[in-house]
mmCIF file of C-alpha atoms in Angstrom:
data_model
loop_
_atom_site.group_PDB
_atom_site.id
_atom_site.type_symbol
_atom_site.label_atom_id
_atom_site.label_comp_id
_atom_site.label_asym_id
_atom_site.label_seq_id
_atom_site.Cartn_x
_atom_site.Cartn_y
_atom_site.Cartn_z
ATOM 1 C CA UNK I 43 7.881 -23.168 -41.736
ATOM 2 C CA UNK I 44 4.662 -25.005 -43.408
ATOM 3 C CA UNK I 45 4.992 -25.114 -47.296
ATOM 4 C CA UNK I 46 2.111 -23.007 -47.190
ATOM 5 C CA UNK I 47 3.907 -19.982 -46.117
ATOM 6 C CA UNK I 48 6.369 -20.486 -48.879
ATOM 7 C CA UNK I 49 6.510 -17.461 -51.081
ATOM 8 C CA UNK I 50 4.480 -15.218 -48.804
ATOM 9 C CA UNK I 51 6.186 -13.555 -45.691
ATOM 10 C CA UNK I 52 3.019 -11.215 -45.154
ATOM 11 C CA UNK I 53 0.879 -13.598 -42.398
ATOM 12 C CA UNK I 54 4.650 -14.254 -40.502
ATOM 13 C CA UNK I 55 4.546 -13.206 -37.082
ATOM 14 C CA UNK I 56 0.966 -11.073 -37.617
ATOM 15 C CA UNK I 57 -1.045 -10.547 -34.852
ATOM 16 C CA UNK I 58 -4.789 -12.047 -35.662
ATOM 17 C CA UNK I 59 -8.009 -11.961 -33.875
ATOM 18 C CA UNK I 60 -10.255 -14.449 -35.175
ATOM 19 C CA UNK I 61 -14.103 -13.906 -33.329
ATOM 20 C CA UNK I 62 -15.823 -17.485 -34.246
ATOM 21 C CA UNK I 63 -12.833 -19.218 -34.397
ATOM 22 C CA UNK I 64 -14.584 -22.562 -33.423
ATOM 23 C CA UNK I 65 -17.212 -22.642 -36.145
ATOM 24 C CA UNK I 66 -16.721 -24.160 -39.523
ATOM 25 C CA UNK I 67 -15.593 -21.716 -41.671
ATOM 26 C CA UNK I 68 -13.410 -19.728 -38.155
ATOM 27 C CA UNK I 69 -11.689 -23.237 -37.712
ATOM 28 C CA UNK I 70 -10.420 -23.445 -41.314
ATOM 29 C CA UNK I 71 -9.422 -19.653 -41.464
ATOM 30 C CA UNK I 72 -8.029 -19.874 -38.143
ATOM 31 C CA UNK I 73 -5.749 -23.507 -38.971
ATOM 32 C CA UNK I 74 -4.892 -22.020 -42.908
ATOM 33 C CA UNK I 75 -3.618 -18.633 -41.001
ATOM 34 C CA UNK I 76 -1.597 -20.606 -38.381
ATOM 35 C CA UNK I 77 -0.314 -22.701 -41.056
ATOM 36 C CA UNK I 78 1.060 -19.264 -42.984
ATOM 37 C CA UNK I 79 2.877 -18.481 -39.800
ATOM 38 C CA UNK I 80 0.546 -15.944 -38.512
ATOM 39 C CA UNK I 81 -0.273 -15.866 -34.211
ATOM 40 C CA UNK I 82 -3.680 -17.000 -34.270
ATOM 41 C CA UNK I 83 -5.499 -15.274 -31.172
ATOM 42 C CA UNK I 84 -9.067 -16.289 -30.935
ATOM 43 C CA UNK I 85 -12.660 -16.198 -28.961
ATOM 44 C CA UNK I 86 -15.712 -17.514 -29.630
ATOM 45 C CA UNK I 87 -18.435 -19.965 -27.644
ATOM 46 C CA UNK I 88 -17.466 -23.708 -27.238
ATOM 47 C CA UNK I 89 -17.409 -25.884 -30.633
ATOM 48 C CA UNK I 90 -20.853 -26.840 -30.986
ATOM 49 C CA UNK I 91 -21.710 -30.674 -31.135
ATOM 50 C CA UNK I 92 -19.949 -33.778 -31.847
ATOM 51 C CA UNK I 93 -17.995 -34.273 -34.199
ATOM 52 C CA UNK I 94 -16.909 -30.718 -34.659
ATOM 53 C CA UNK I 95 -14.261 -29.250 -37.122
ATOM 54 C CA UNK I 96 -12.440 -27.483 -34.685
ATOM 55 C CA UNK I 97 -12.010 -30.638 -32.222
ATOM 56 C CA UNK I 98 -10.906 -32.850 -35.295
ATOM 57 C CA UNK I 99 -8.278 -30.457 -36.563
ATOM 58 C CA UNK I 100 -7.191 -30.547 -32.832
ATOM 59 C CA UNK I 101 -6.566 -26.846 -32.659
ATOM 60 C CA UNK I 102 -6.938 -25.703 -29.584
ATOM 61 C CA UNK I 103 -2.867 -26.596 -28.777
ATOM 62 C CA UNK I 104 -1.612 -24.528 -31.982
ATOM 63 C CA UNK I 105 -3.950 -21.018 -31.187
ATOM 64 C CA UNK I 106 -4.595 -18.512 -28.616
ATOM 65 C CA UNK I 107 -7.657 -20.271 -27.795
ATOM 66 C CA UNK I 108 -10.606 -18.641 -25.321
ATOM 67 C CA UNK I 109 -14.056 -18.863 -24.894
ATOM 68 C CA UNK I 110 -16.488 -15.742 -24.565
ATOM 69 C CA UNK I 111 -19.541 -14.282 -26.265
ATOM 70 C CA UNK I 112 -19.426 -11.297 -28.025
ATOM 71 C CA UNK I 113 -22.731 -10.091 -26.615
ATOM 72 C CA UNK I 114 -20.471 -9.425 -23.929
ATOM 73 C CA UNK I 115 -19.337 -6.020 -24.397
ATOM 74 C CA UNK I 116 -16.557 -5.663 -21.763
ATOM 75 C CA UNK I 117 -15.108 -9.328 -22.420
ATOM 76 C CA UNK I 118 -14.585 -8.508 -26.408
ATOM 77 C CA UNK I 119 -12.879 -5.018 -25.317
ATOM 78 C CA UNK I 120 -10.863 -6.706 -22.455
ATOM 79 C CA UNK I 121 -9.803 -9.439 -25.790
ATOM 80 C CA UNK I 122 -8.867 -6.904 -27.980
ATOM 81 C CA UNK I 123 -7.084 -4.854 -25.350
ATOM 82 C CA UNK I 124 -5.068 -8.090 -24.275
ATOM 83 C CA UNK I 125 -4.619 -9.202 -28.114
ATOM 84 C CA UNK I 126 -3.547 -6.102 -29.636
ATOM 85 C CA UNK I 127 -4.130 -7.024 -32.987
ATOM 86 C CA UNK I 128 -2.703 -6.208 -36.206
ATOM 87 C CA UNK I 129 -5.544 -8.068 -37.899
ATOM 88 C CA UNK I 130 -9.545 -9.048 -36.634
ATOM 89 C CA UNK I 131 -11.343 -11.329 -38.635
ATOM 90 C CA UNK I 132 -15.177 -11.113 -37.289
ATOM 91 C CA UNK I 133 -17.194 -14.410 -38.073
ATOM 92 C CA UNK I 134 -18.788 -14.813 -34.561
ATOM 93 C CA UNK I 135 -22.448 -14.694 -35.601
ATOM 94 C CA UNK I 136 -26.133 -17.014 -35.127
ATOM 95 C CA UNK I 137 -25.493 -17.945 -38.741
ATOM 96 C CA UNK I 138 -28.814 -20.390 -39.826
ATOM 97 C CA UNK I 139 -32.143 -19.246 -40.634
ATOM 98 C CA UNK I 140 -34.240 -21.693 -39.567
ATOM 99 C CA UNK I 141 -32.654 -20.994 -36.076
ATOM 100 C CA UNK I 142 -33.191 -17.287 -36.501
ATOM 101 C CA UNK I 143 -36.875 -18.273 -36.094
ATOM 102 C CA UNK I 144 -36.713 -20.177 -33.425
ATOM 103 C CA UNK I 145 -34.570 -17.638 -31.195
ATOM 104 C CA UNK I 146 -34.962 -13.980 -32.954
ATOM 105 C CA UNK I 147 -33.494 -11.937 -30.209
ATOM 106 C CA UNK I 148 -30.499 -13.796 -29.579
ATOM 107 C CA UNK I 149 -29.983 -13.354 -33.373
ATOM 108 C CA UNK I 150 -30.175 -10.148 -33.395
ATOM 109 C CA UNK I 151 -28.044 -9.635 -30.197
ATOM 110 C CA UNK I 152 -25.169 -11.651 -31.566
ATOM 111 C CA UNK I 153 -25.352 -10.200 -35.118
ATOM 112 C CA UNK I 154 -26.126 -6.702 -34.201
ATOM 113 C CA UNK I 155 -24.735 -6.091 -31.086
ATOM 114 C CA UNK I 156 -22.530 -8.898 -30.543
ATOM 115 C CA UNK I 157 -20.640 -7.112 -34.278
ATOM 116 C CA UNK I 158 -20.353 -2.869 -32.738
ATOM 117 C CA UNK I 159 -19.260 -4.377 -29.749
ATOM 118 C CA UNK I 160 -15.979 -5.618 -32.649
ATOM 119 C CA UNK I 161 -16.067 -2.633 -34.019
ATOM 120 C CA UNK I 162 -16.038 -0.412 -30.599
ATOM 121 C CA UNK I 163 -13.407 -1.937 -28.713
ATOM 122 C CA UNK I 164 -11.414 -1.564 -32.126
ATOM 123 C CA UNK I 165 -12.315 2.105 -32.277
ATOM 124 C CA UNK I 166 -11.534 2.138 -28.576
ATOM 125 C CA UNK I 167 -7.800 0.353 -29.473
ATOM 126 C CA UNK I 168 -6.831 3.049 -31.930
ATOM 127 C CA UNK I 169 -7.154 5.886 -29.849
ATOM 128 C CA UNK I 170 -4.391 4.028 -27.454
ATOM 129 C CA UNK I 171 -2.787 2.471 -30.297
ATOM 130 C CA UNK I 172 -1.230 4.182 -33.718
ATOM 131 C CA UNK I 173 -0.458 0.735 -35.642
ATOM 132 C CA UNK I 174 -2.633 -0.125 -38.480
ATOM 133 C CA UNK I 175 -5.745 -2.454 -37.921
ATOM 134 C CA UNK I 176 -7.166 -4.141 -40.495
ATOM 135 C CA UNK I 177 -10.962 -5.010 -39.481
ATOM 136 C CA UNK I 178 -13.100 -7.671 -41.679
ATOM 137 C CA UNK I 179 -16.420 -7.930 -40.555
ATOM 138 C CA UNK I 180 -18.093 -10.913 -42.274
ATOM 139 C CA UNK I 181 -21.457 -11.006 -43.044
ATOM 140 C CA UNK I 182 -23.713 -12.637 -45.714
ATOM 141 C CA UNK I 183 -24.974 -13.093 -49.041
ATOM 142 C CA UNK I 184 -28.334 -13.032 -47.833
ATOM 143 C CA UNK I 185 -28.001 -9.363 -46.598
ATOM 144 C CA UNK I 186 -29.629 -8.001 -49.764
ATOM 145 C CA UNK I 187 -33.453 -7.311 -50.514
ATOM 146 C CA UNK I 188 -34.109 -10.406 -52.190
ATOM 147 C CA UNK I 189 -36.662 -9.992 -54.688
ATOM 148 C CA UNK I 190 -36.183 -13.304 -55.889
ATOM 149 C CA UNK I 191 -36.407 -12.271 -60.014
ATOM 150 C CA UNK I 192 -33.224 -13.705 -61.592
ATOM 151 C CA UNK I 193 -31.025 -10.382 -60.789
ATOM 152 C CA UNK I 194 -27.409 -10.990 -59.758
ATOM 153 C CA UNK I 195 -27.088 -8.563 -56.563
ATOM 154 C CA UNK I 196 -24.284 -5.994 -56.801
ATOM 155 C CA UNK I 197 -22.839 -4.609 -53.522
ATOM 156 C CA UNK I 198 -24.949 -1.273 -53.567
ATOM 157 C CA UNK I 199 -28.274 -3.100 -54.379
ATOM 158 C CA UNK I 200 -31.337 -2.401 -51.182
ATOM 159 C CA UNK I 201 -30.702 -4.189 -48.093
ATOM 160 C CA UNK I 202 -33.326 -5.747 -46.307
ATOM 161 C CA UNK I 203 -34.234 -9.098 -44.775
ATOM 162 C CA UNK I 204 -37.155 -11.336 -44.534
ATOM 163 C CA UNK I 205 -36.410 -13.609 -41.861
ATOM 164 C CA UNK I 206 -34.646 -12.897 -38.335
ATOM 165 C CA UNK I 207 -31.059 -13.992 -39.424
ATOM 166 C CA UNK I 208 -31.175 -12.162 -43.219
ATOM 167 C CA UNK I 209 -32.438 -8.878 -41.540
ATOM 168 C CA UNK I 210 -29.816 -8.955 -39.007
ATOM 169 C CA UNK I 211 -27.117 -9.174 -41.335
ATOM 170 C CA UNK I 212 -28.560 -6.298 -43.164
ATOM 171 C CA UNK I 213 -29.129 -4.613 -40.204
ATOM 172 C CA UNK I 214 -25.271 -5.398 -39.642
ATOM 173 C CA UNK I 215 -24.237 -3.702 -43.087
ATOM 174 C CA UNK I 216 -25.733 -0.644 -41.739
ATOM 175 C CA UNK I 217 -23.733 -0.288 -38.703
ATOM 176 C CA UNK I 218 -21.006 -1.306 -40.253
ATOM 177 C CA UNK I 219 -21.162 1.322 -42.974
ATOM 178 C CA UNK I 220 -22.064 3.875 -40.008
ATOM 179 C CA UNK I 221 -19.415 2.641 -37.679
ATOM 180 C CA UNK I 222 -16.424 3.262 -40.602
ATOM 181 C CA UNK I 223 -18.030 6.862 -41.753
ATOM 182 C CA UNK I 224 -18.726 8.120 -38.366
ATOM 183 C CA UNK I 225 -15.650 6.819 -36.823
ATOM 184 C CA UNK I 226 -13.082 5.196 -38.641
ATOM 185 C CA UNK I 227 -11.812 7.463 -42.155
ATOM 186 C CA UNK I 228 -8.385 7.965 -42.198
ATOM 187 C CA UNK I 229 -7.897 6.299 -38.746
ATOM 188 C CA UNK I 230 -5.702 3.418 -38.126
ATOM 189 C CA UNK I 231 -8.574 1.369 -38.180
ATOM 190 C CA UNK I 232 -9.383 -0.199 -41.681
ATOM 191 C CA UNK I 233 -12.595 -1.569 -41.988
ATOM 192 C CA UNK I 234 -14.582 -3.320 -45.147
ATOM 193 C CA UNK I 235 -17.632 -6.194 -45.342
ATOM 194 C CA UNK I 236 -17.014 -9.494 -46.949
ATOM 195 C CA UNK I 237 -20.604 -11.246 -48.380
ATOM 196 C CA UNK I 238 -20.657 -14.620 -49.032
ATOM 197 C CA UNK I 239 -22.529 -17.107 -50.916
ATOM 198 C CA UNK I 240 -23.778 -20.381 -49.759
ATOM 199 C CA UNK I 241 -20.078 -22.142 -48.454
ATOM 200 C CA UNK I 242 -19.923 -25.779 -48.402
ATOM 201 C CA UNK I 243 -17.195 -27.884 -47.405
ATOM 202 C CA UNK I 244 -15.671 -30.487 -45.516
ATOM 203 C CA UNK I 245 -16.520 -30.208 -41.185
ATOM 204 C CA UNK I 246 -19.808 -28.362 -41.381
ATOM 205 C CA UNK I 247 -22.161 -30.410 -38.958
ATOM 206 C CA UNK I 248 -24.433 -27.977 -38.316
ATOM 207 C CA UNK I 249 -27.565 -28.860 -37.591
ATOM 208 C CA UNK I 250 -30.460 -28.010 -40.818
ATOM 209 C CA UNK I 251 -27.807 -27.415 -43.149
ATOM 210 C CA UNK I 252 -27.441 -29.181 -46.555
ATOM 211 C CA UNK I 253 -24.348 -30.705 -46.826
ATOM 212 C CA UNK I 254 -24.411 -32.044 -43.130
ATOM 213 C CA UNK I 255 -27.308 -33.377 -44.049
ATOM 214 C CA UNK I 256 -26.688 -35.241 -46.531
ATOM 215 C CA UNK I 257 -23.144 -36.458 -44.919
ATOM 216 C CA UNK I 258 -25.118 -37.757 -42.011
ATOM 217 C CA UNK I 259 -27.967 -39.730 -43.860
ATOM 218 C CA UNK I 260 -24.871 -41.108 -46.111
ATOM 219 C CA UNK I 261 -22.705 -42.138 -42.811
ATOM 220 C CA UNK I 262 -25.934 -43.541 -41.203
ATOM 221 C CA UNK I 263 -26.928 -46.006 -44.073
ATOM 222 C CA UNK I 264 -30.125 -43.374 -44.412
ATOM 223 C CA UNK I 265 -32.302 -42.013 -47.658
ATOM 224 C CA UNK I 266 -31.075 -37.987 -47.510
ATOM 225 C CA UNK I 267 -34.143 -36.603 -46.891
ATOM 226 C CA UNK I 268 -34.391 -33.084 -49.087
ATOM 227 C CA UNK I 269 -36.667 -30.369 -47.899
ATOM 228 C CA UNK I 270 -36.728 -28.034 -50.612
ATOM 229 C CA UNK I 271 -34.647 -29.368 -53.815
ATOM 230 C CA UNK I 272 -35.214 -26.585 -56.075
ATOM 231 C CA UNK I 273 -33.930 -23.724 -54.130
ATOM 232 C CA UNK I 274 -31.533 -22.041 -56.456
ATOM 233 C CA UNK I 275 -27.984 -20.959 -54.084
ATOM 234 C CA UNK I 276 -24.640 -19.611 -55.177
ATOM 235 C CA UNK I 277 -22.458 -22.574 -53.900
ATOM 236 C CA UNK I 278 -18.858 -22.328 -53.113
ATOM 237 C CA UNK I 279 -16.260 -24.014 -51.296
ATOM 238 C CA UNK I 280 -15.205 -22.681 -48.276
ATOM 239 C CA UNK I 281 -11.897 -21.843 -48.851
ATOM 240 C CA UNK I 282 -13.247 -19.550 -51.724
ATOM 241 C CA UNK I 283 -14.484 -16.728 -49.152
ATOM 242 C CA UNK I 284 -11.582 -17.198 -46.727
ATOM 243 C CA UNK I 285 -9.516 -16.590 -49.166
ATOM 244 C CA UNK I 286 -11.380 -13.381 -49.866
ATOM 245 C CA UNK I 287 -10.943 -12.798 -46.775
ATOM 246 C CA UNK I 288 -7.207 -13.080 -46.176
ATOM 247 C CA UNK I 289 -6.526 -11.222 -49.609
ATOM 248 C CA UNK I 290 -9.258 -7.953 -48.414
ATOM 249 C CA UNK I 291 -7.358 -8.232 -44.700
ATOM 250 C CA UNK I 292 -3.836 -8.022 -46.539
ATOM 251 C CA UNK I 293 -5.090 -5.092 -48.615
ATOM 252 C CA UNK I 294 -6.791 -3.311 -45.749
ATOM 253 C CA UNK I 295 -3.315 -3.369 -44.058
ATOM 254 C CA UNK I 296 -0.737 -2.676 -46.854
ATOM 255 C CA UNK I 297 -2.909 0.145 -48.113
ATOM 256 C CA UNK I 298 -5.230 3.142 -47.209
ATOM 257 C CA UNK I 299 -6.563 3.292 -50.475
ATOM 258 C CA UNK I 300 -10.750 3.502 -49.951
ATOM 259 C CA UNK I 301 -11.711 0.808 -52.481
ATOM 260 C CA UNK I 302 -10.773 -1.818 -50.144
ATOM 261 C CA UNK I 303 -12.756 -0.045 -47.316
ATOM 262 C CA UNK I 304 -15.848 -1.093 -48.614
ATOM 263 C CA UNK I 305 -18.708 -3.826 -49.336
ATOM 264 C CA UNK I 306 -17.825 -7.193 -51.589
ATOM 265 C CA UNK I 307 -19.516 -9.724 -52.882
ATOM 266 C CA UNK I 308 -17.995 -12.925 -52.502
ATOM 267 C CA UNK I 309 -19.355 -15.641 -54.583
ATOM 268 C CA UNK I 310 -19.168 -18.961 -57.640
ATOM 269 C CA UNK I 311 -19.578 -17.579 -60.986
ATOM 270 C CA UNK I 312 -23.211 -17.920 -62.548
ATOM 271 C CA UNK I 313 -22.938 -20.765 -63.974
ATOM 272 C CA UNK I 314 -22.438 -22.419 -60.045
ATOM 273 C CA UNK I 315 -25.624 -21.144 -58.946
ATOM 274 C CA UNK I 316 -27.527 -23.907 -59.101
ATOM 275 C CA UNK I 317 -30.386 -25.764 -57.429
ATOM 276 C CA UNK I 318 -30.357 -27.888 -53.869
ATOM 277 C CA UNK I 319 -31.136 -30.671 -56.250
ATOM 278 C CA UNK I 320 -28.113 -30.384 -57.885
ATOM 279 C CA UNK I 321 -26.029 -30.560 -55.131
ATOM 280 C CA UNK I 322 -27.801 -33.461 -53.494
ATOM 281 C CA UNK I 323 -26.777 -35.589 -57.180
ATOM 282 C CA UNK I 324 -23.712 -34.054 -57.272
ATOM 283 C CA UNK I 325 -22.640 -35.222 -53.981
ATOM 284 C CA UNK I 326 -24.200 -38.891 -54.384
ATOM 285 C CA UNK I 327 -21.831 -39.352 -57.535
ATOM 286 C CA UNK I 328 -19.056 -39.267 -55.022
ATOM 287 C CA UNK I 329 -21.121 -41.813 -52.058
ATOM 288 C CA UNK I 330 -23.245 -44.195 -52.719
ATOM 289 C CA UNK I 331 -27.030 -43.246 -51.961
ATOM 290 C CA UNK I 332 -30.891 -42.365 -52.570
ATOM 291 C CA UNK I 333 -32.729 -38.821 -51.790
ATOM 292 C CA UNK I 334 -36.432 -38.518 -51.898
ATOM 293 C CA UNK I 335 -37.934 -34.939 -51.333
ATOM 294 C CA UNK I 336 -40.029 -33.771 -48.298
ATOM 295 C CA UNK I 337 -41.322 -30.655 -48.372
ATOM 296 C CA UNK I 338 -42.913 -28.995 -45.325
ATOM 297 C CA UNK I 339 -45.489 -26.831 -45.607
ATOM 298 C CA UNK I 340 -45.369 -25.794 -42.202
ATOM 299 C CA UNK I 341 -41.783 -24.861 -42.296
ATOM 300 C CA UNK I 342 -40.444 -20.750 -42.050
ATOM 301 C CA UNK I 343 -40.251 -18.921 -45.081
ATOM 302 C CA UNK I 344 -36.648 -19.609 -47.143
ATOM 303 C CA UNK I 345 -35.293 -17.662 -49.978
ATOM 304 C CA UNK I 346 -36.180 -19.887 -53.060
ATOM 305 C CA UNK I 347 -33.290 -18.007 -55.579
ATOM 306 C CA UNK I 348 -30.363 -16.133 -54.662
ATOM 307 C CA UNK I 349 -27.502 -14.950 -56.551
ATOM 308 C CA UNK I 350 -24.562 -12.821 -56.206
ATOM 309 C CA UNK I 351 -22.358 -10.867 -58.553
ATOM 310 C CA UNK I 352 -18.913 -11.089 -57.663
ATOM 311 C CA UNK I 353 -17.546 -8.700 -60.347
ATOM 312 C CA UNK I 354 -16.232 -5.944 -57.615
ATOM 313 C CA UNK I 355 -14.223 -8.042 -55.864
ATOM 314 C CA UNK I 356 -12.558 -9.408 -58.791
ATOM 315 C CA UNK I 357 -11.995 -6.119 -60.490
ATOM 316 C CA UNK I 358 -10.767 -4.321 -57.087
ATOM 317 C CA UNK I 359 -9.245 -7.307 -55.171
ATOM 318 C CA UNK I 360 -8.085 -9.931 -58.101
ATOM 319 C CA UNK I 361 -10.204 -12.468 -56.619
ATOM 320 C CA UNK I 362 -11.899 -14.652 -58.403
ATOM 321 C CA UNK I 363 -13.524 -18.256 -58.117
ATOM 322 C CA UNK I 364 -10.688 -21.155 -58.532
ATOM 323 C CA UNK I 365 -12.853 -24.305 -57.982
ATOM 324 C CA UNK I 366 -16.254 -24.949 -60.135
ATOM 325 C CA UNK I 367 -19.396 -26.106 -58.772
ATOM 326 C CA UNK I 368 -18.208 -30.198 -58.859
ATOM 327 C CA UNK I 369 -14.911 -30.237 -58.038
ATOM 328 C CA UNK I 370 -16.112 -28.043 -55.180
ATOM 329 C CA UNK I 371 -18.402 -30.729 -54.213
ATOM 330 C CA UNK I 372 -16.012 -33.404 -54.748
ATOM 331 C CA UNK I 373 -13.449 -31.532 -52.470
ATOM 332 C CA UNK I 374 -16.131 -31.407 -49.870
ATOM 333 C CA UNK I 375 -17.752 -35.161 -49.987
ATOM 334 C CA UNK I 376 -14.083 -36.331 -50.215
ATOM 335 C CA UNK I 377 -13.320 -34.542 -46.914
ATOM 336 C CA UNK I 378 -16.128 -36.206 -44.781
ATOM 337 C CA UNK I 379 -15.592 -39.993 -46.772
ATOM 338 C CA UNK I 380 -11.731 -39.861 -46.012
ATOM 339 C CA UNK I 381 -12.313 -38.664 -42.302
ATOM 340 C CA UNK I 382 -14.882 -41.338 -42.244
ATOM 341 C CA UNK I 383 -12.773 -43.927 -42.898
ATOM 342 C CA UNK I 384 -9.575 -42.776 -40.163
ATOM 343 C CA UNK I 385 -7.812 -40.353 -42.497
ATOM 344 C CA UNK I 386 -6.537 -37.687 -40.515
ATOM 345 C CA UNK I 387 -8.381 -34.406 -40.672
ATOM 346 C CA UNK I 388 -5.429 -31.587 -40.187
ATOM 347 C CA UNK I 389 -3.520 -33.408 -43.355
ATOM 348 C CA UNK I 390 -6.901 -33.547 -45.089
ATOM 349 C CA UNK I 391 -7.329 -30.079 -44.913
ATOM 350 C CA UNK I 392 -3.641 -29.024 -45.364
ATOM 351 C CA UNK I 393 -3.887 -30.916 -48.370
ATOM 352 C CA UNK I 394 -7.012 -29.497 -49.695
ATOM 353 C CA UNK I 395 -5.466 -25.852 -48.952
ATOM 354 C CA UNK I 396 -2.803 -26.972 -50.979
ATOM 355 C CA UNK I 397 -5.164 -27.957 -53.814
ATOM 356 C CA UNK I 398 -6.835 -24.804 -54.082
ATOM 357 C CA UNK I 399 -3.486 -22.505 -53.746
ATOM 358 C CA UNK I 400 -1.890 -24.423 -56.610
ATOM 359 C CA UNK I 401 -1.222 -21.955 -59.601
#
């Protein structure tokens, strides 16, 4: 039994469907959920790139591992069928803006679509199945009308979207909230929304994000080049979320109670929402290195302040942030700069899961 299991029996033997399980935040809920004895089931497209977090964790051995696309509305009900899950977590998703732009309609296929096709073969599971299924569809914090005027969204502030990816999401919430009205009240079939904030952390390569960004100029030798430094994000570190996560898909299961079928917000405190700028120094405190600024005036329209207010989930589920806005980037530059020089990236990341469960 890993030490992280110690103390709580509840992931032990649970069945879990993971949809994304080979992007950055899927491989470090799906590896923290193995590690708490839970039988990790998963399917999403091949890891994208090299490196990729769920190659370096070398996880493919410990899971249920199988490619498919959830676009594909018979292969995710054929999964679920086979699976038979006590728990789905749904991160499958076209998750970057800039690539929202490029490719709207497979956005909106994947995060629209792609998400009742979840939800339907779950439905679909329930009316051959009586056990309890906890459902937790992740979406975003950028699922809100974004006004941009200081306000901290709550969960039942206006939905919208500017760009491709943002309105998808939103347009997600919506069927979400449809799906578990129309279909799913006092069902066996729990379902609630997770929103997160901007998640950093150690194995994001993604292409056009920040932190990758700045890893790669830093492993390369290379001046991080910084396209819009005073953008104002709620950043967190990853394990923040997933851990709302695991606690909502716990309280989905254990209880029918409707506050935990719902919408939460889950992101830093204020005082954490700070500006790309910030995070670029932060991060250079812990490696070596120079940043100069090169804005685009050419480049898609971004969200220039964003903020969450996390208040709901900490009154309803108990959780609130554990790591502050440096330590959370020291957590994450120390990941890549150990991994960088030949530490190995499974104890890494057991370690850091340690860290943050440590009363």
């Amino acid at each position: 039994m890993s030490d992280l299991q110690a103390g709580n029996d509840f992931w032990a033997g649970k069945r879990v469907l993971i949809t994304g399980h080979t992007g950055f935040k899927g491989s470090w809920l799906s590896f923290w959920l193995d590690e708490m004895g839970a039988d990790v089931f998963g399917m999403a497209l091949a890891p994208e790139g090299q490196p990729n977090l769920f190659d370096q964790l070398g996880h493919e051995s410990e899971i249920d591992h199988m490619l498919g696309d959830i676009r594909d509305s018979d292969l995710v009900a054929q999964r679920v069928t086979q699976v038979q899950p006590d728990i789905v977590f749904h991160l499958a998703a076209q998750p970057l803006v800039l690539a929202s732009y490029e490719d709207p309609m497979q956005t909106w296929q994947t995060n629209v679509m792609g998400s009742l096709h979840v939800m339907q073969a779950c439905r679909a599971l329930s009316k051959t199945c009586s056990k309890t299924c906890a459902l937790v569809m992740v979406t975003t914090d950028k699922v809100y009308e974004n006004q941009e005027d200081g306000r901290a969204y709550k969960e039942d502030a206006s939905l919208g979207g500017y760009d491709p990816y943002s309105a998808s999401k939103a347009a997600m919430e919506i069927a979400i909230s449809s799906w578990r009205r129309s279909f799913m009240q006092d069902g066996p079939v729990r379902m609630a929304s997770a929103r997160a904030g901007n998640v950093i952390g150690g194995g994001d390569w993604a292409e056009n994000r920040i932190t990758p960004d700045i890893v790669r100029a830093l492993i390369a030798g290379q001046e991080i080049s910084v396209r819009n430094p005073g953008a104002v994000r709620p950043w967190q570190h990853v394990l923040e979320p997933l851990w709302g996560y695991i606690t909502l898909a716990e309280r989905l299961w254990t209880s029918d109670d409707a506050r935990y079928q719902s919408s939460f917000n889950l992101g830093p405190d204020m005082a954490d929402v700070r500006p790309v700028q910030d995070l670029v120094k932060a991060a250079l405190g812990h490696w070596s290195g120079t940043w100069h600024e090169t804005p685009d005036a050419a480049a898609p329209h971004e969200a220039g302040l964003l903020s969450l207010d996390n208040s709901r989930a900490a009154e309803v589920l108990g959780v609130t942030p554990r790591w502050g806005f440096d330590q959370t980037v020291g957590k994450t530059i120390s990941w890549y700069h150990a991994v960088q020089t030949g530490g190995d990236a499974p104890e890494i990341t057991r370690t850091q899961i340690r860290e943050f469960m440590a009363p």
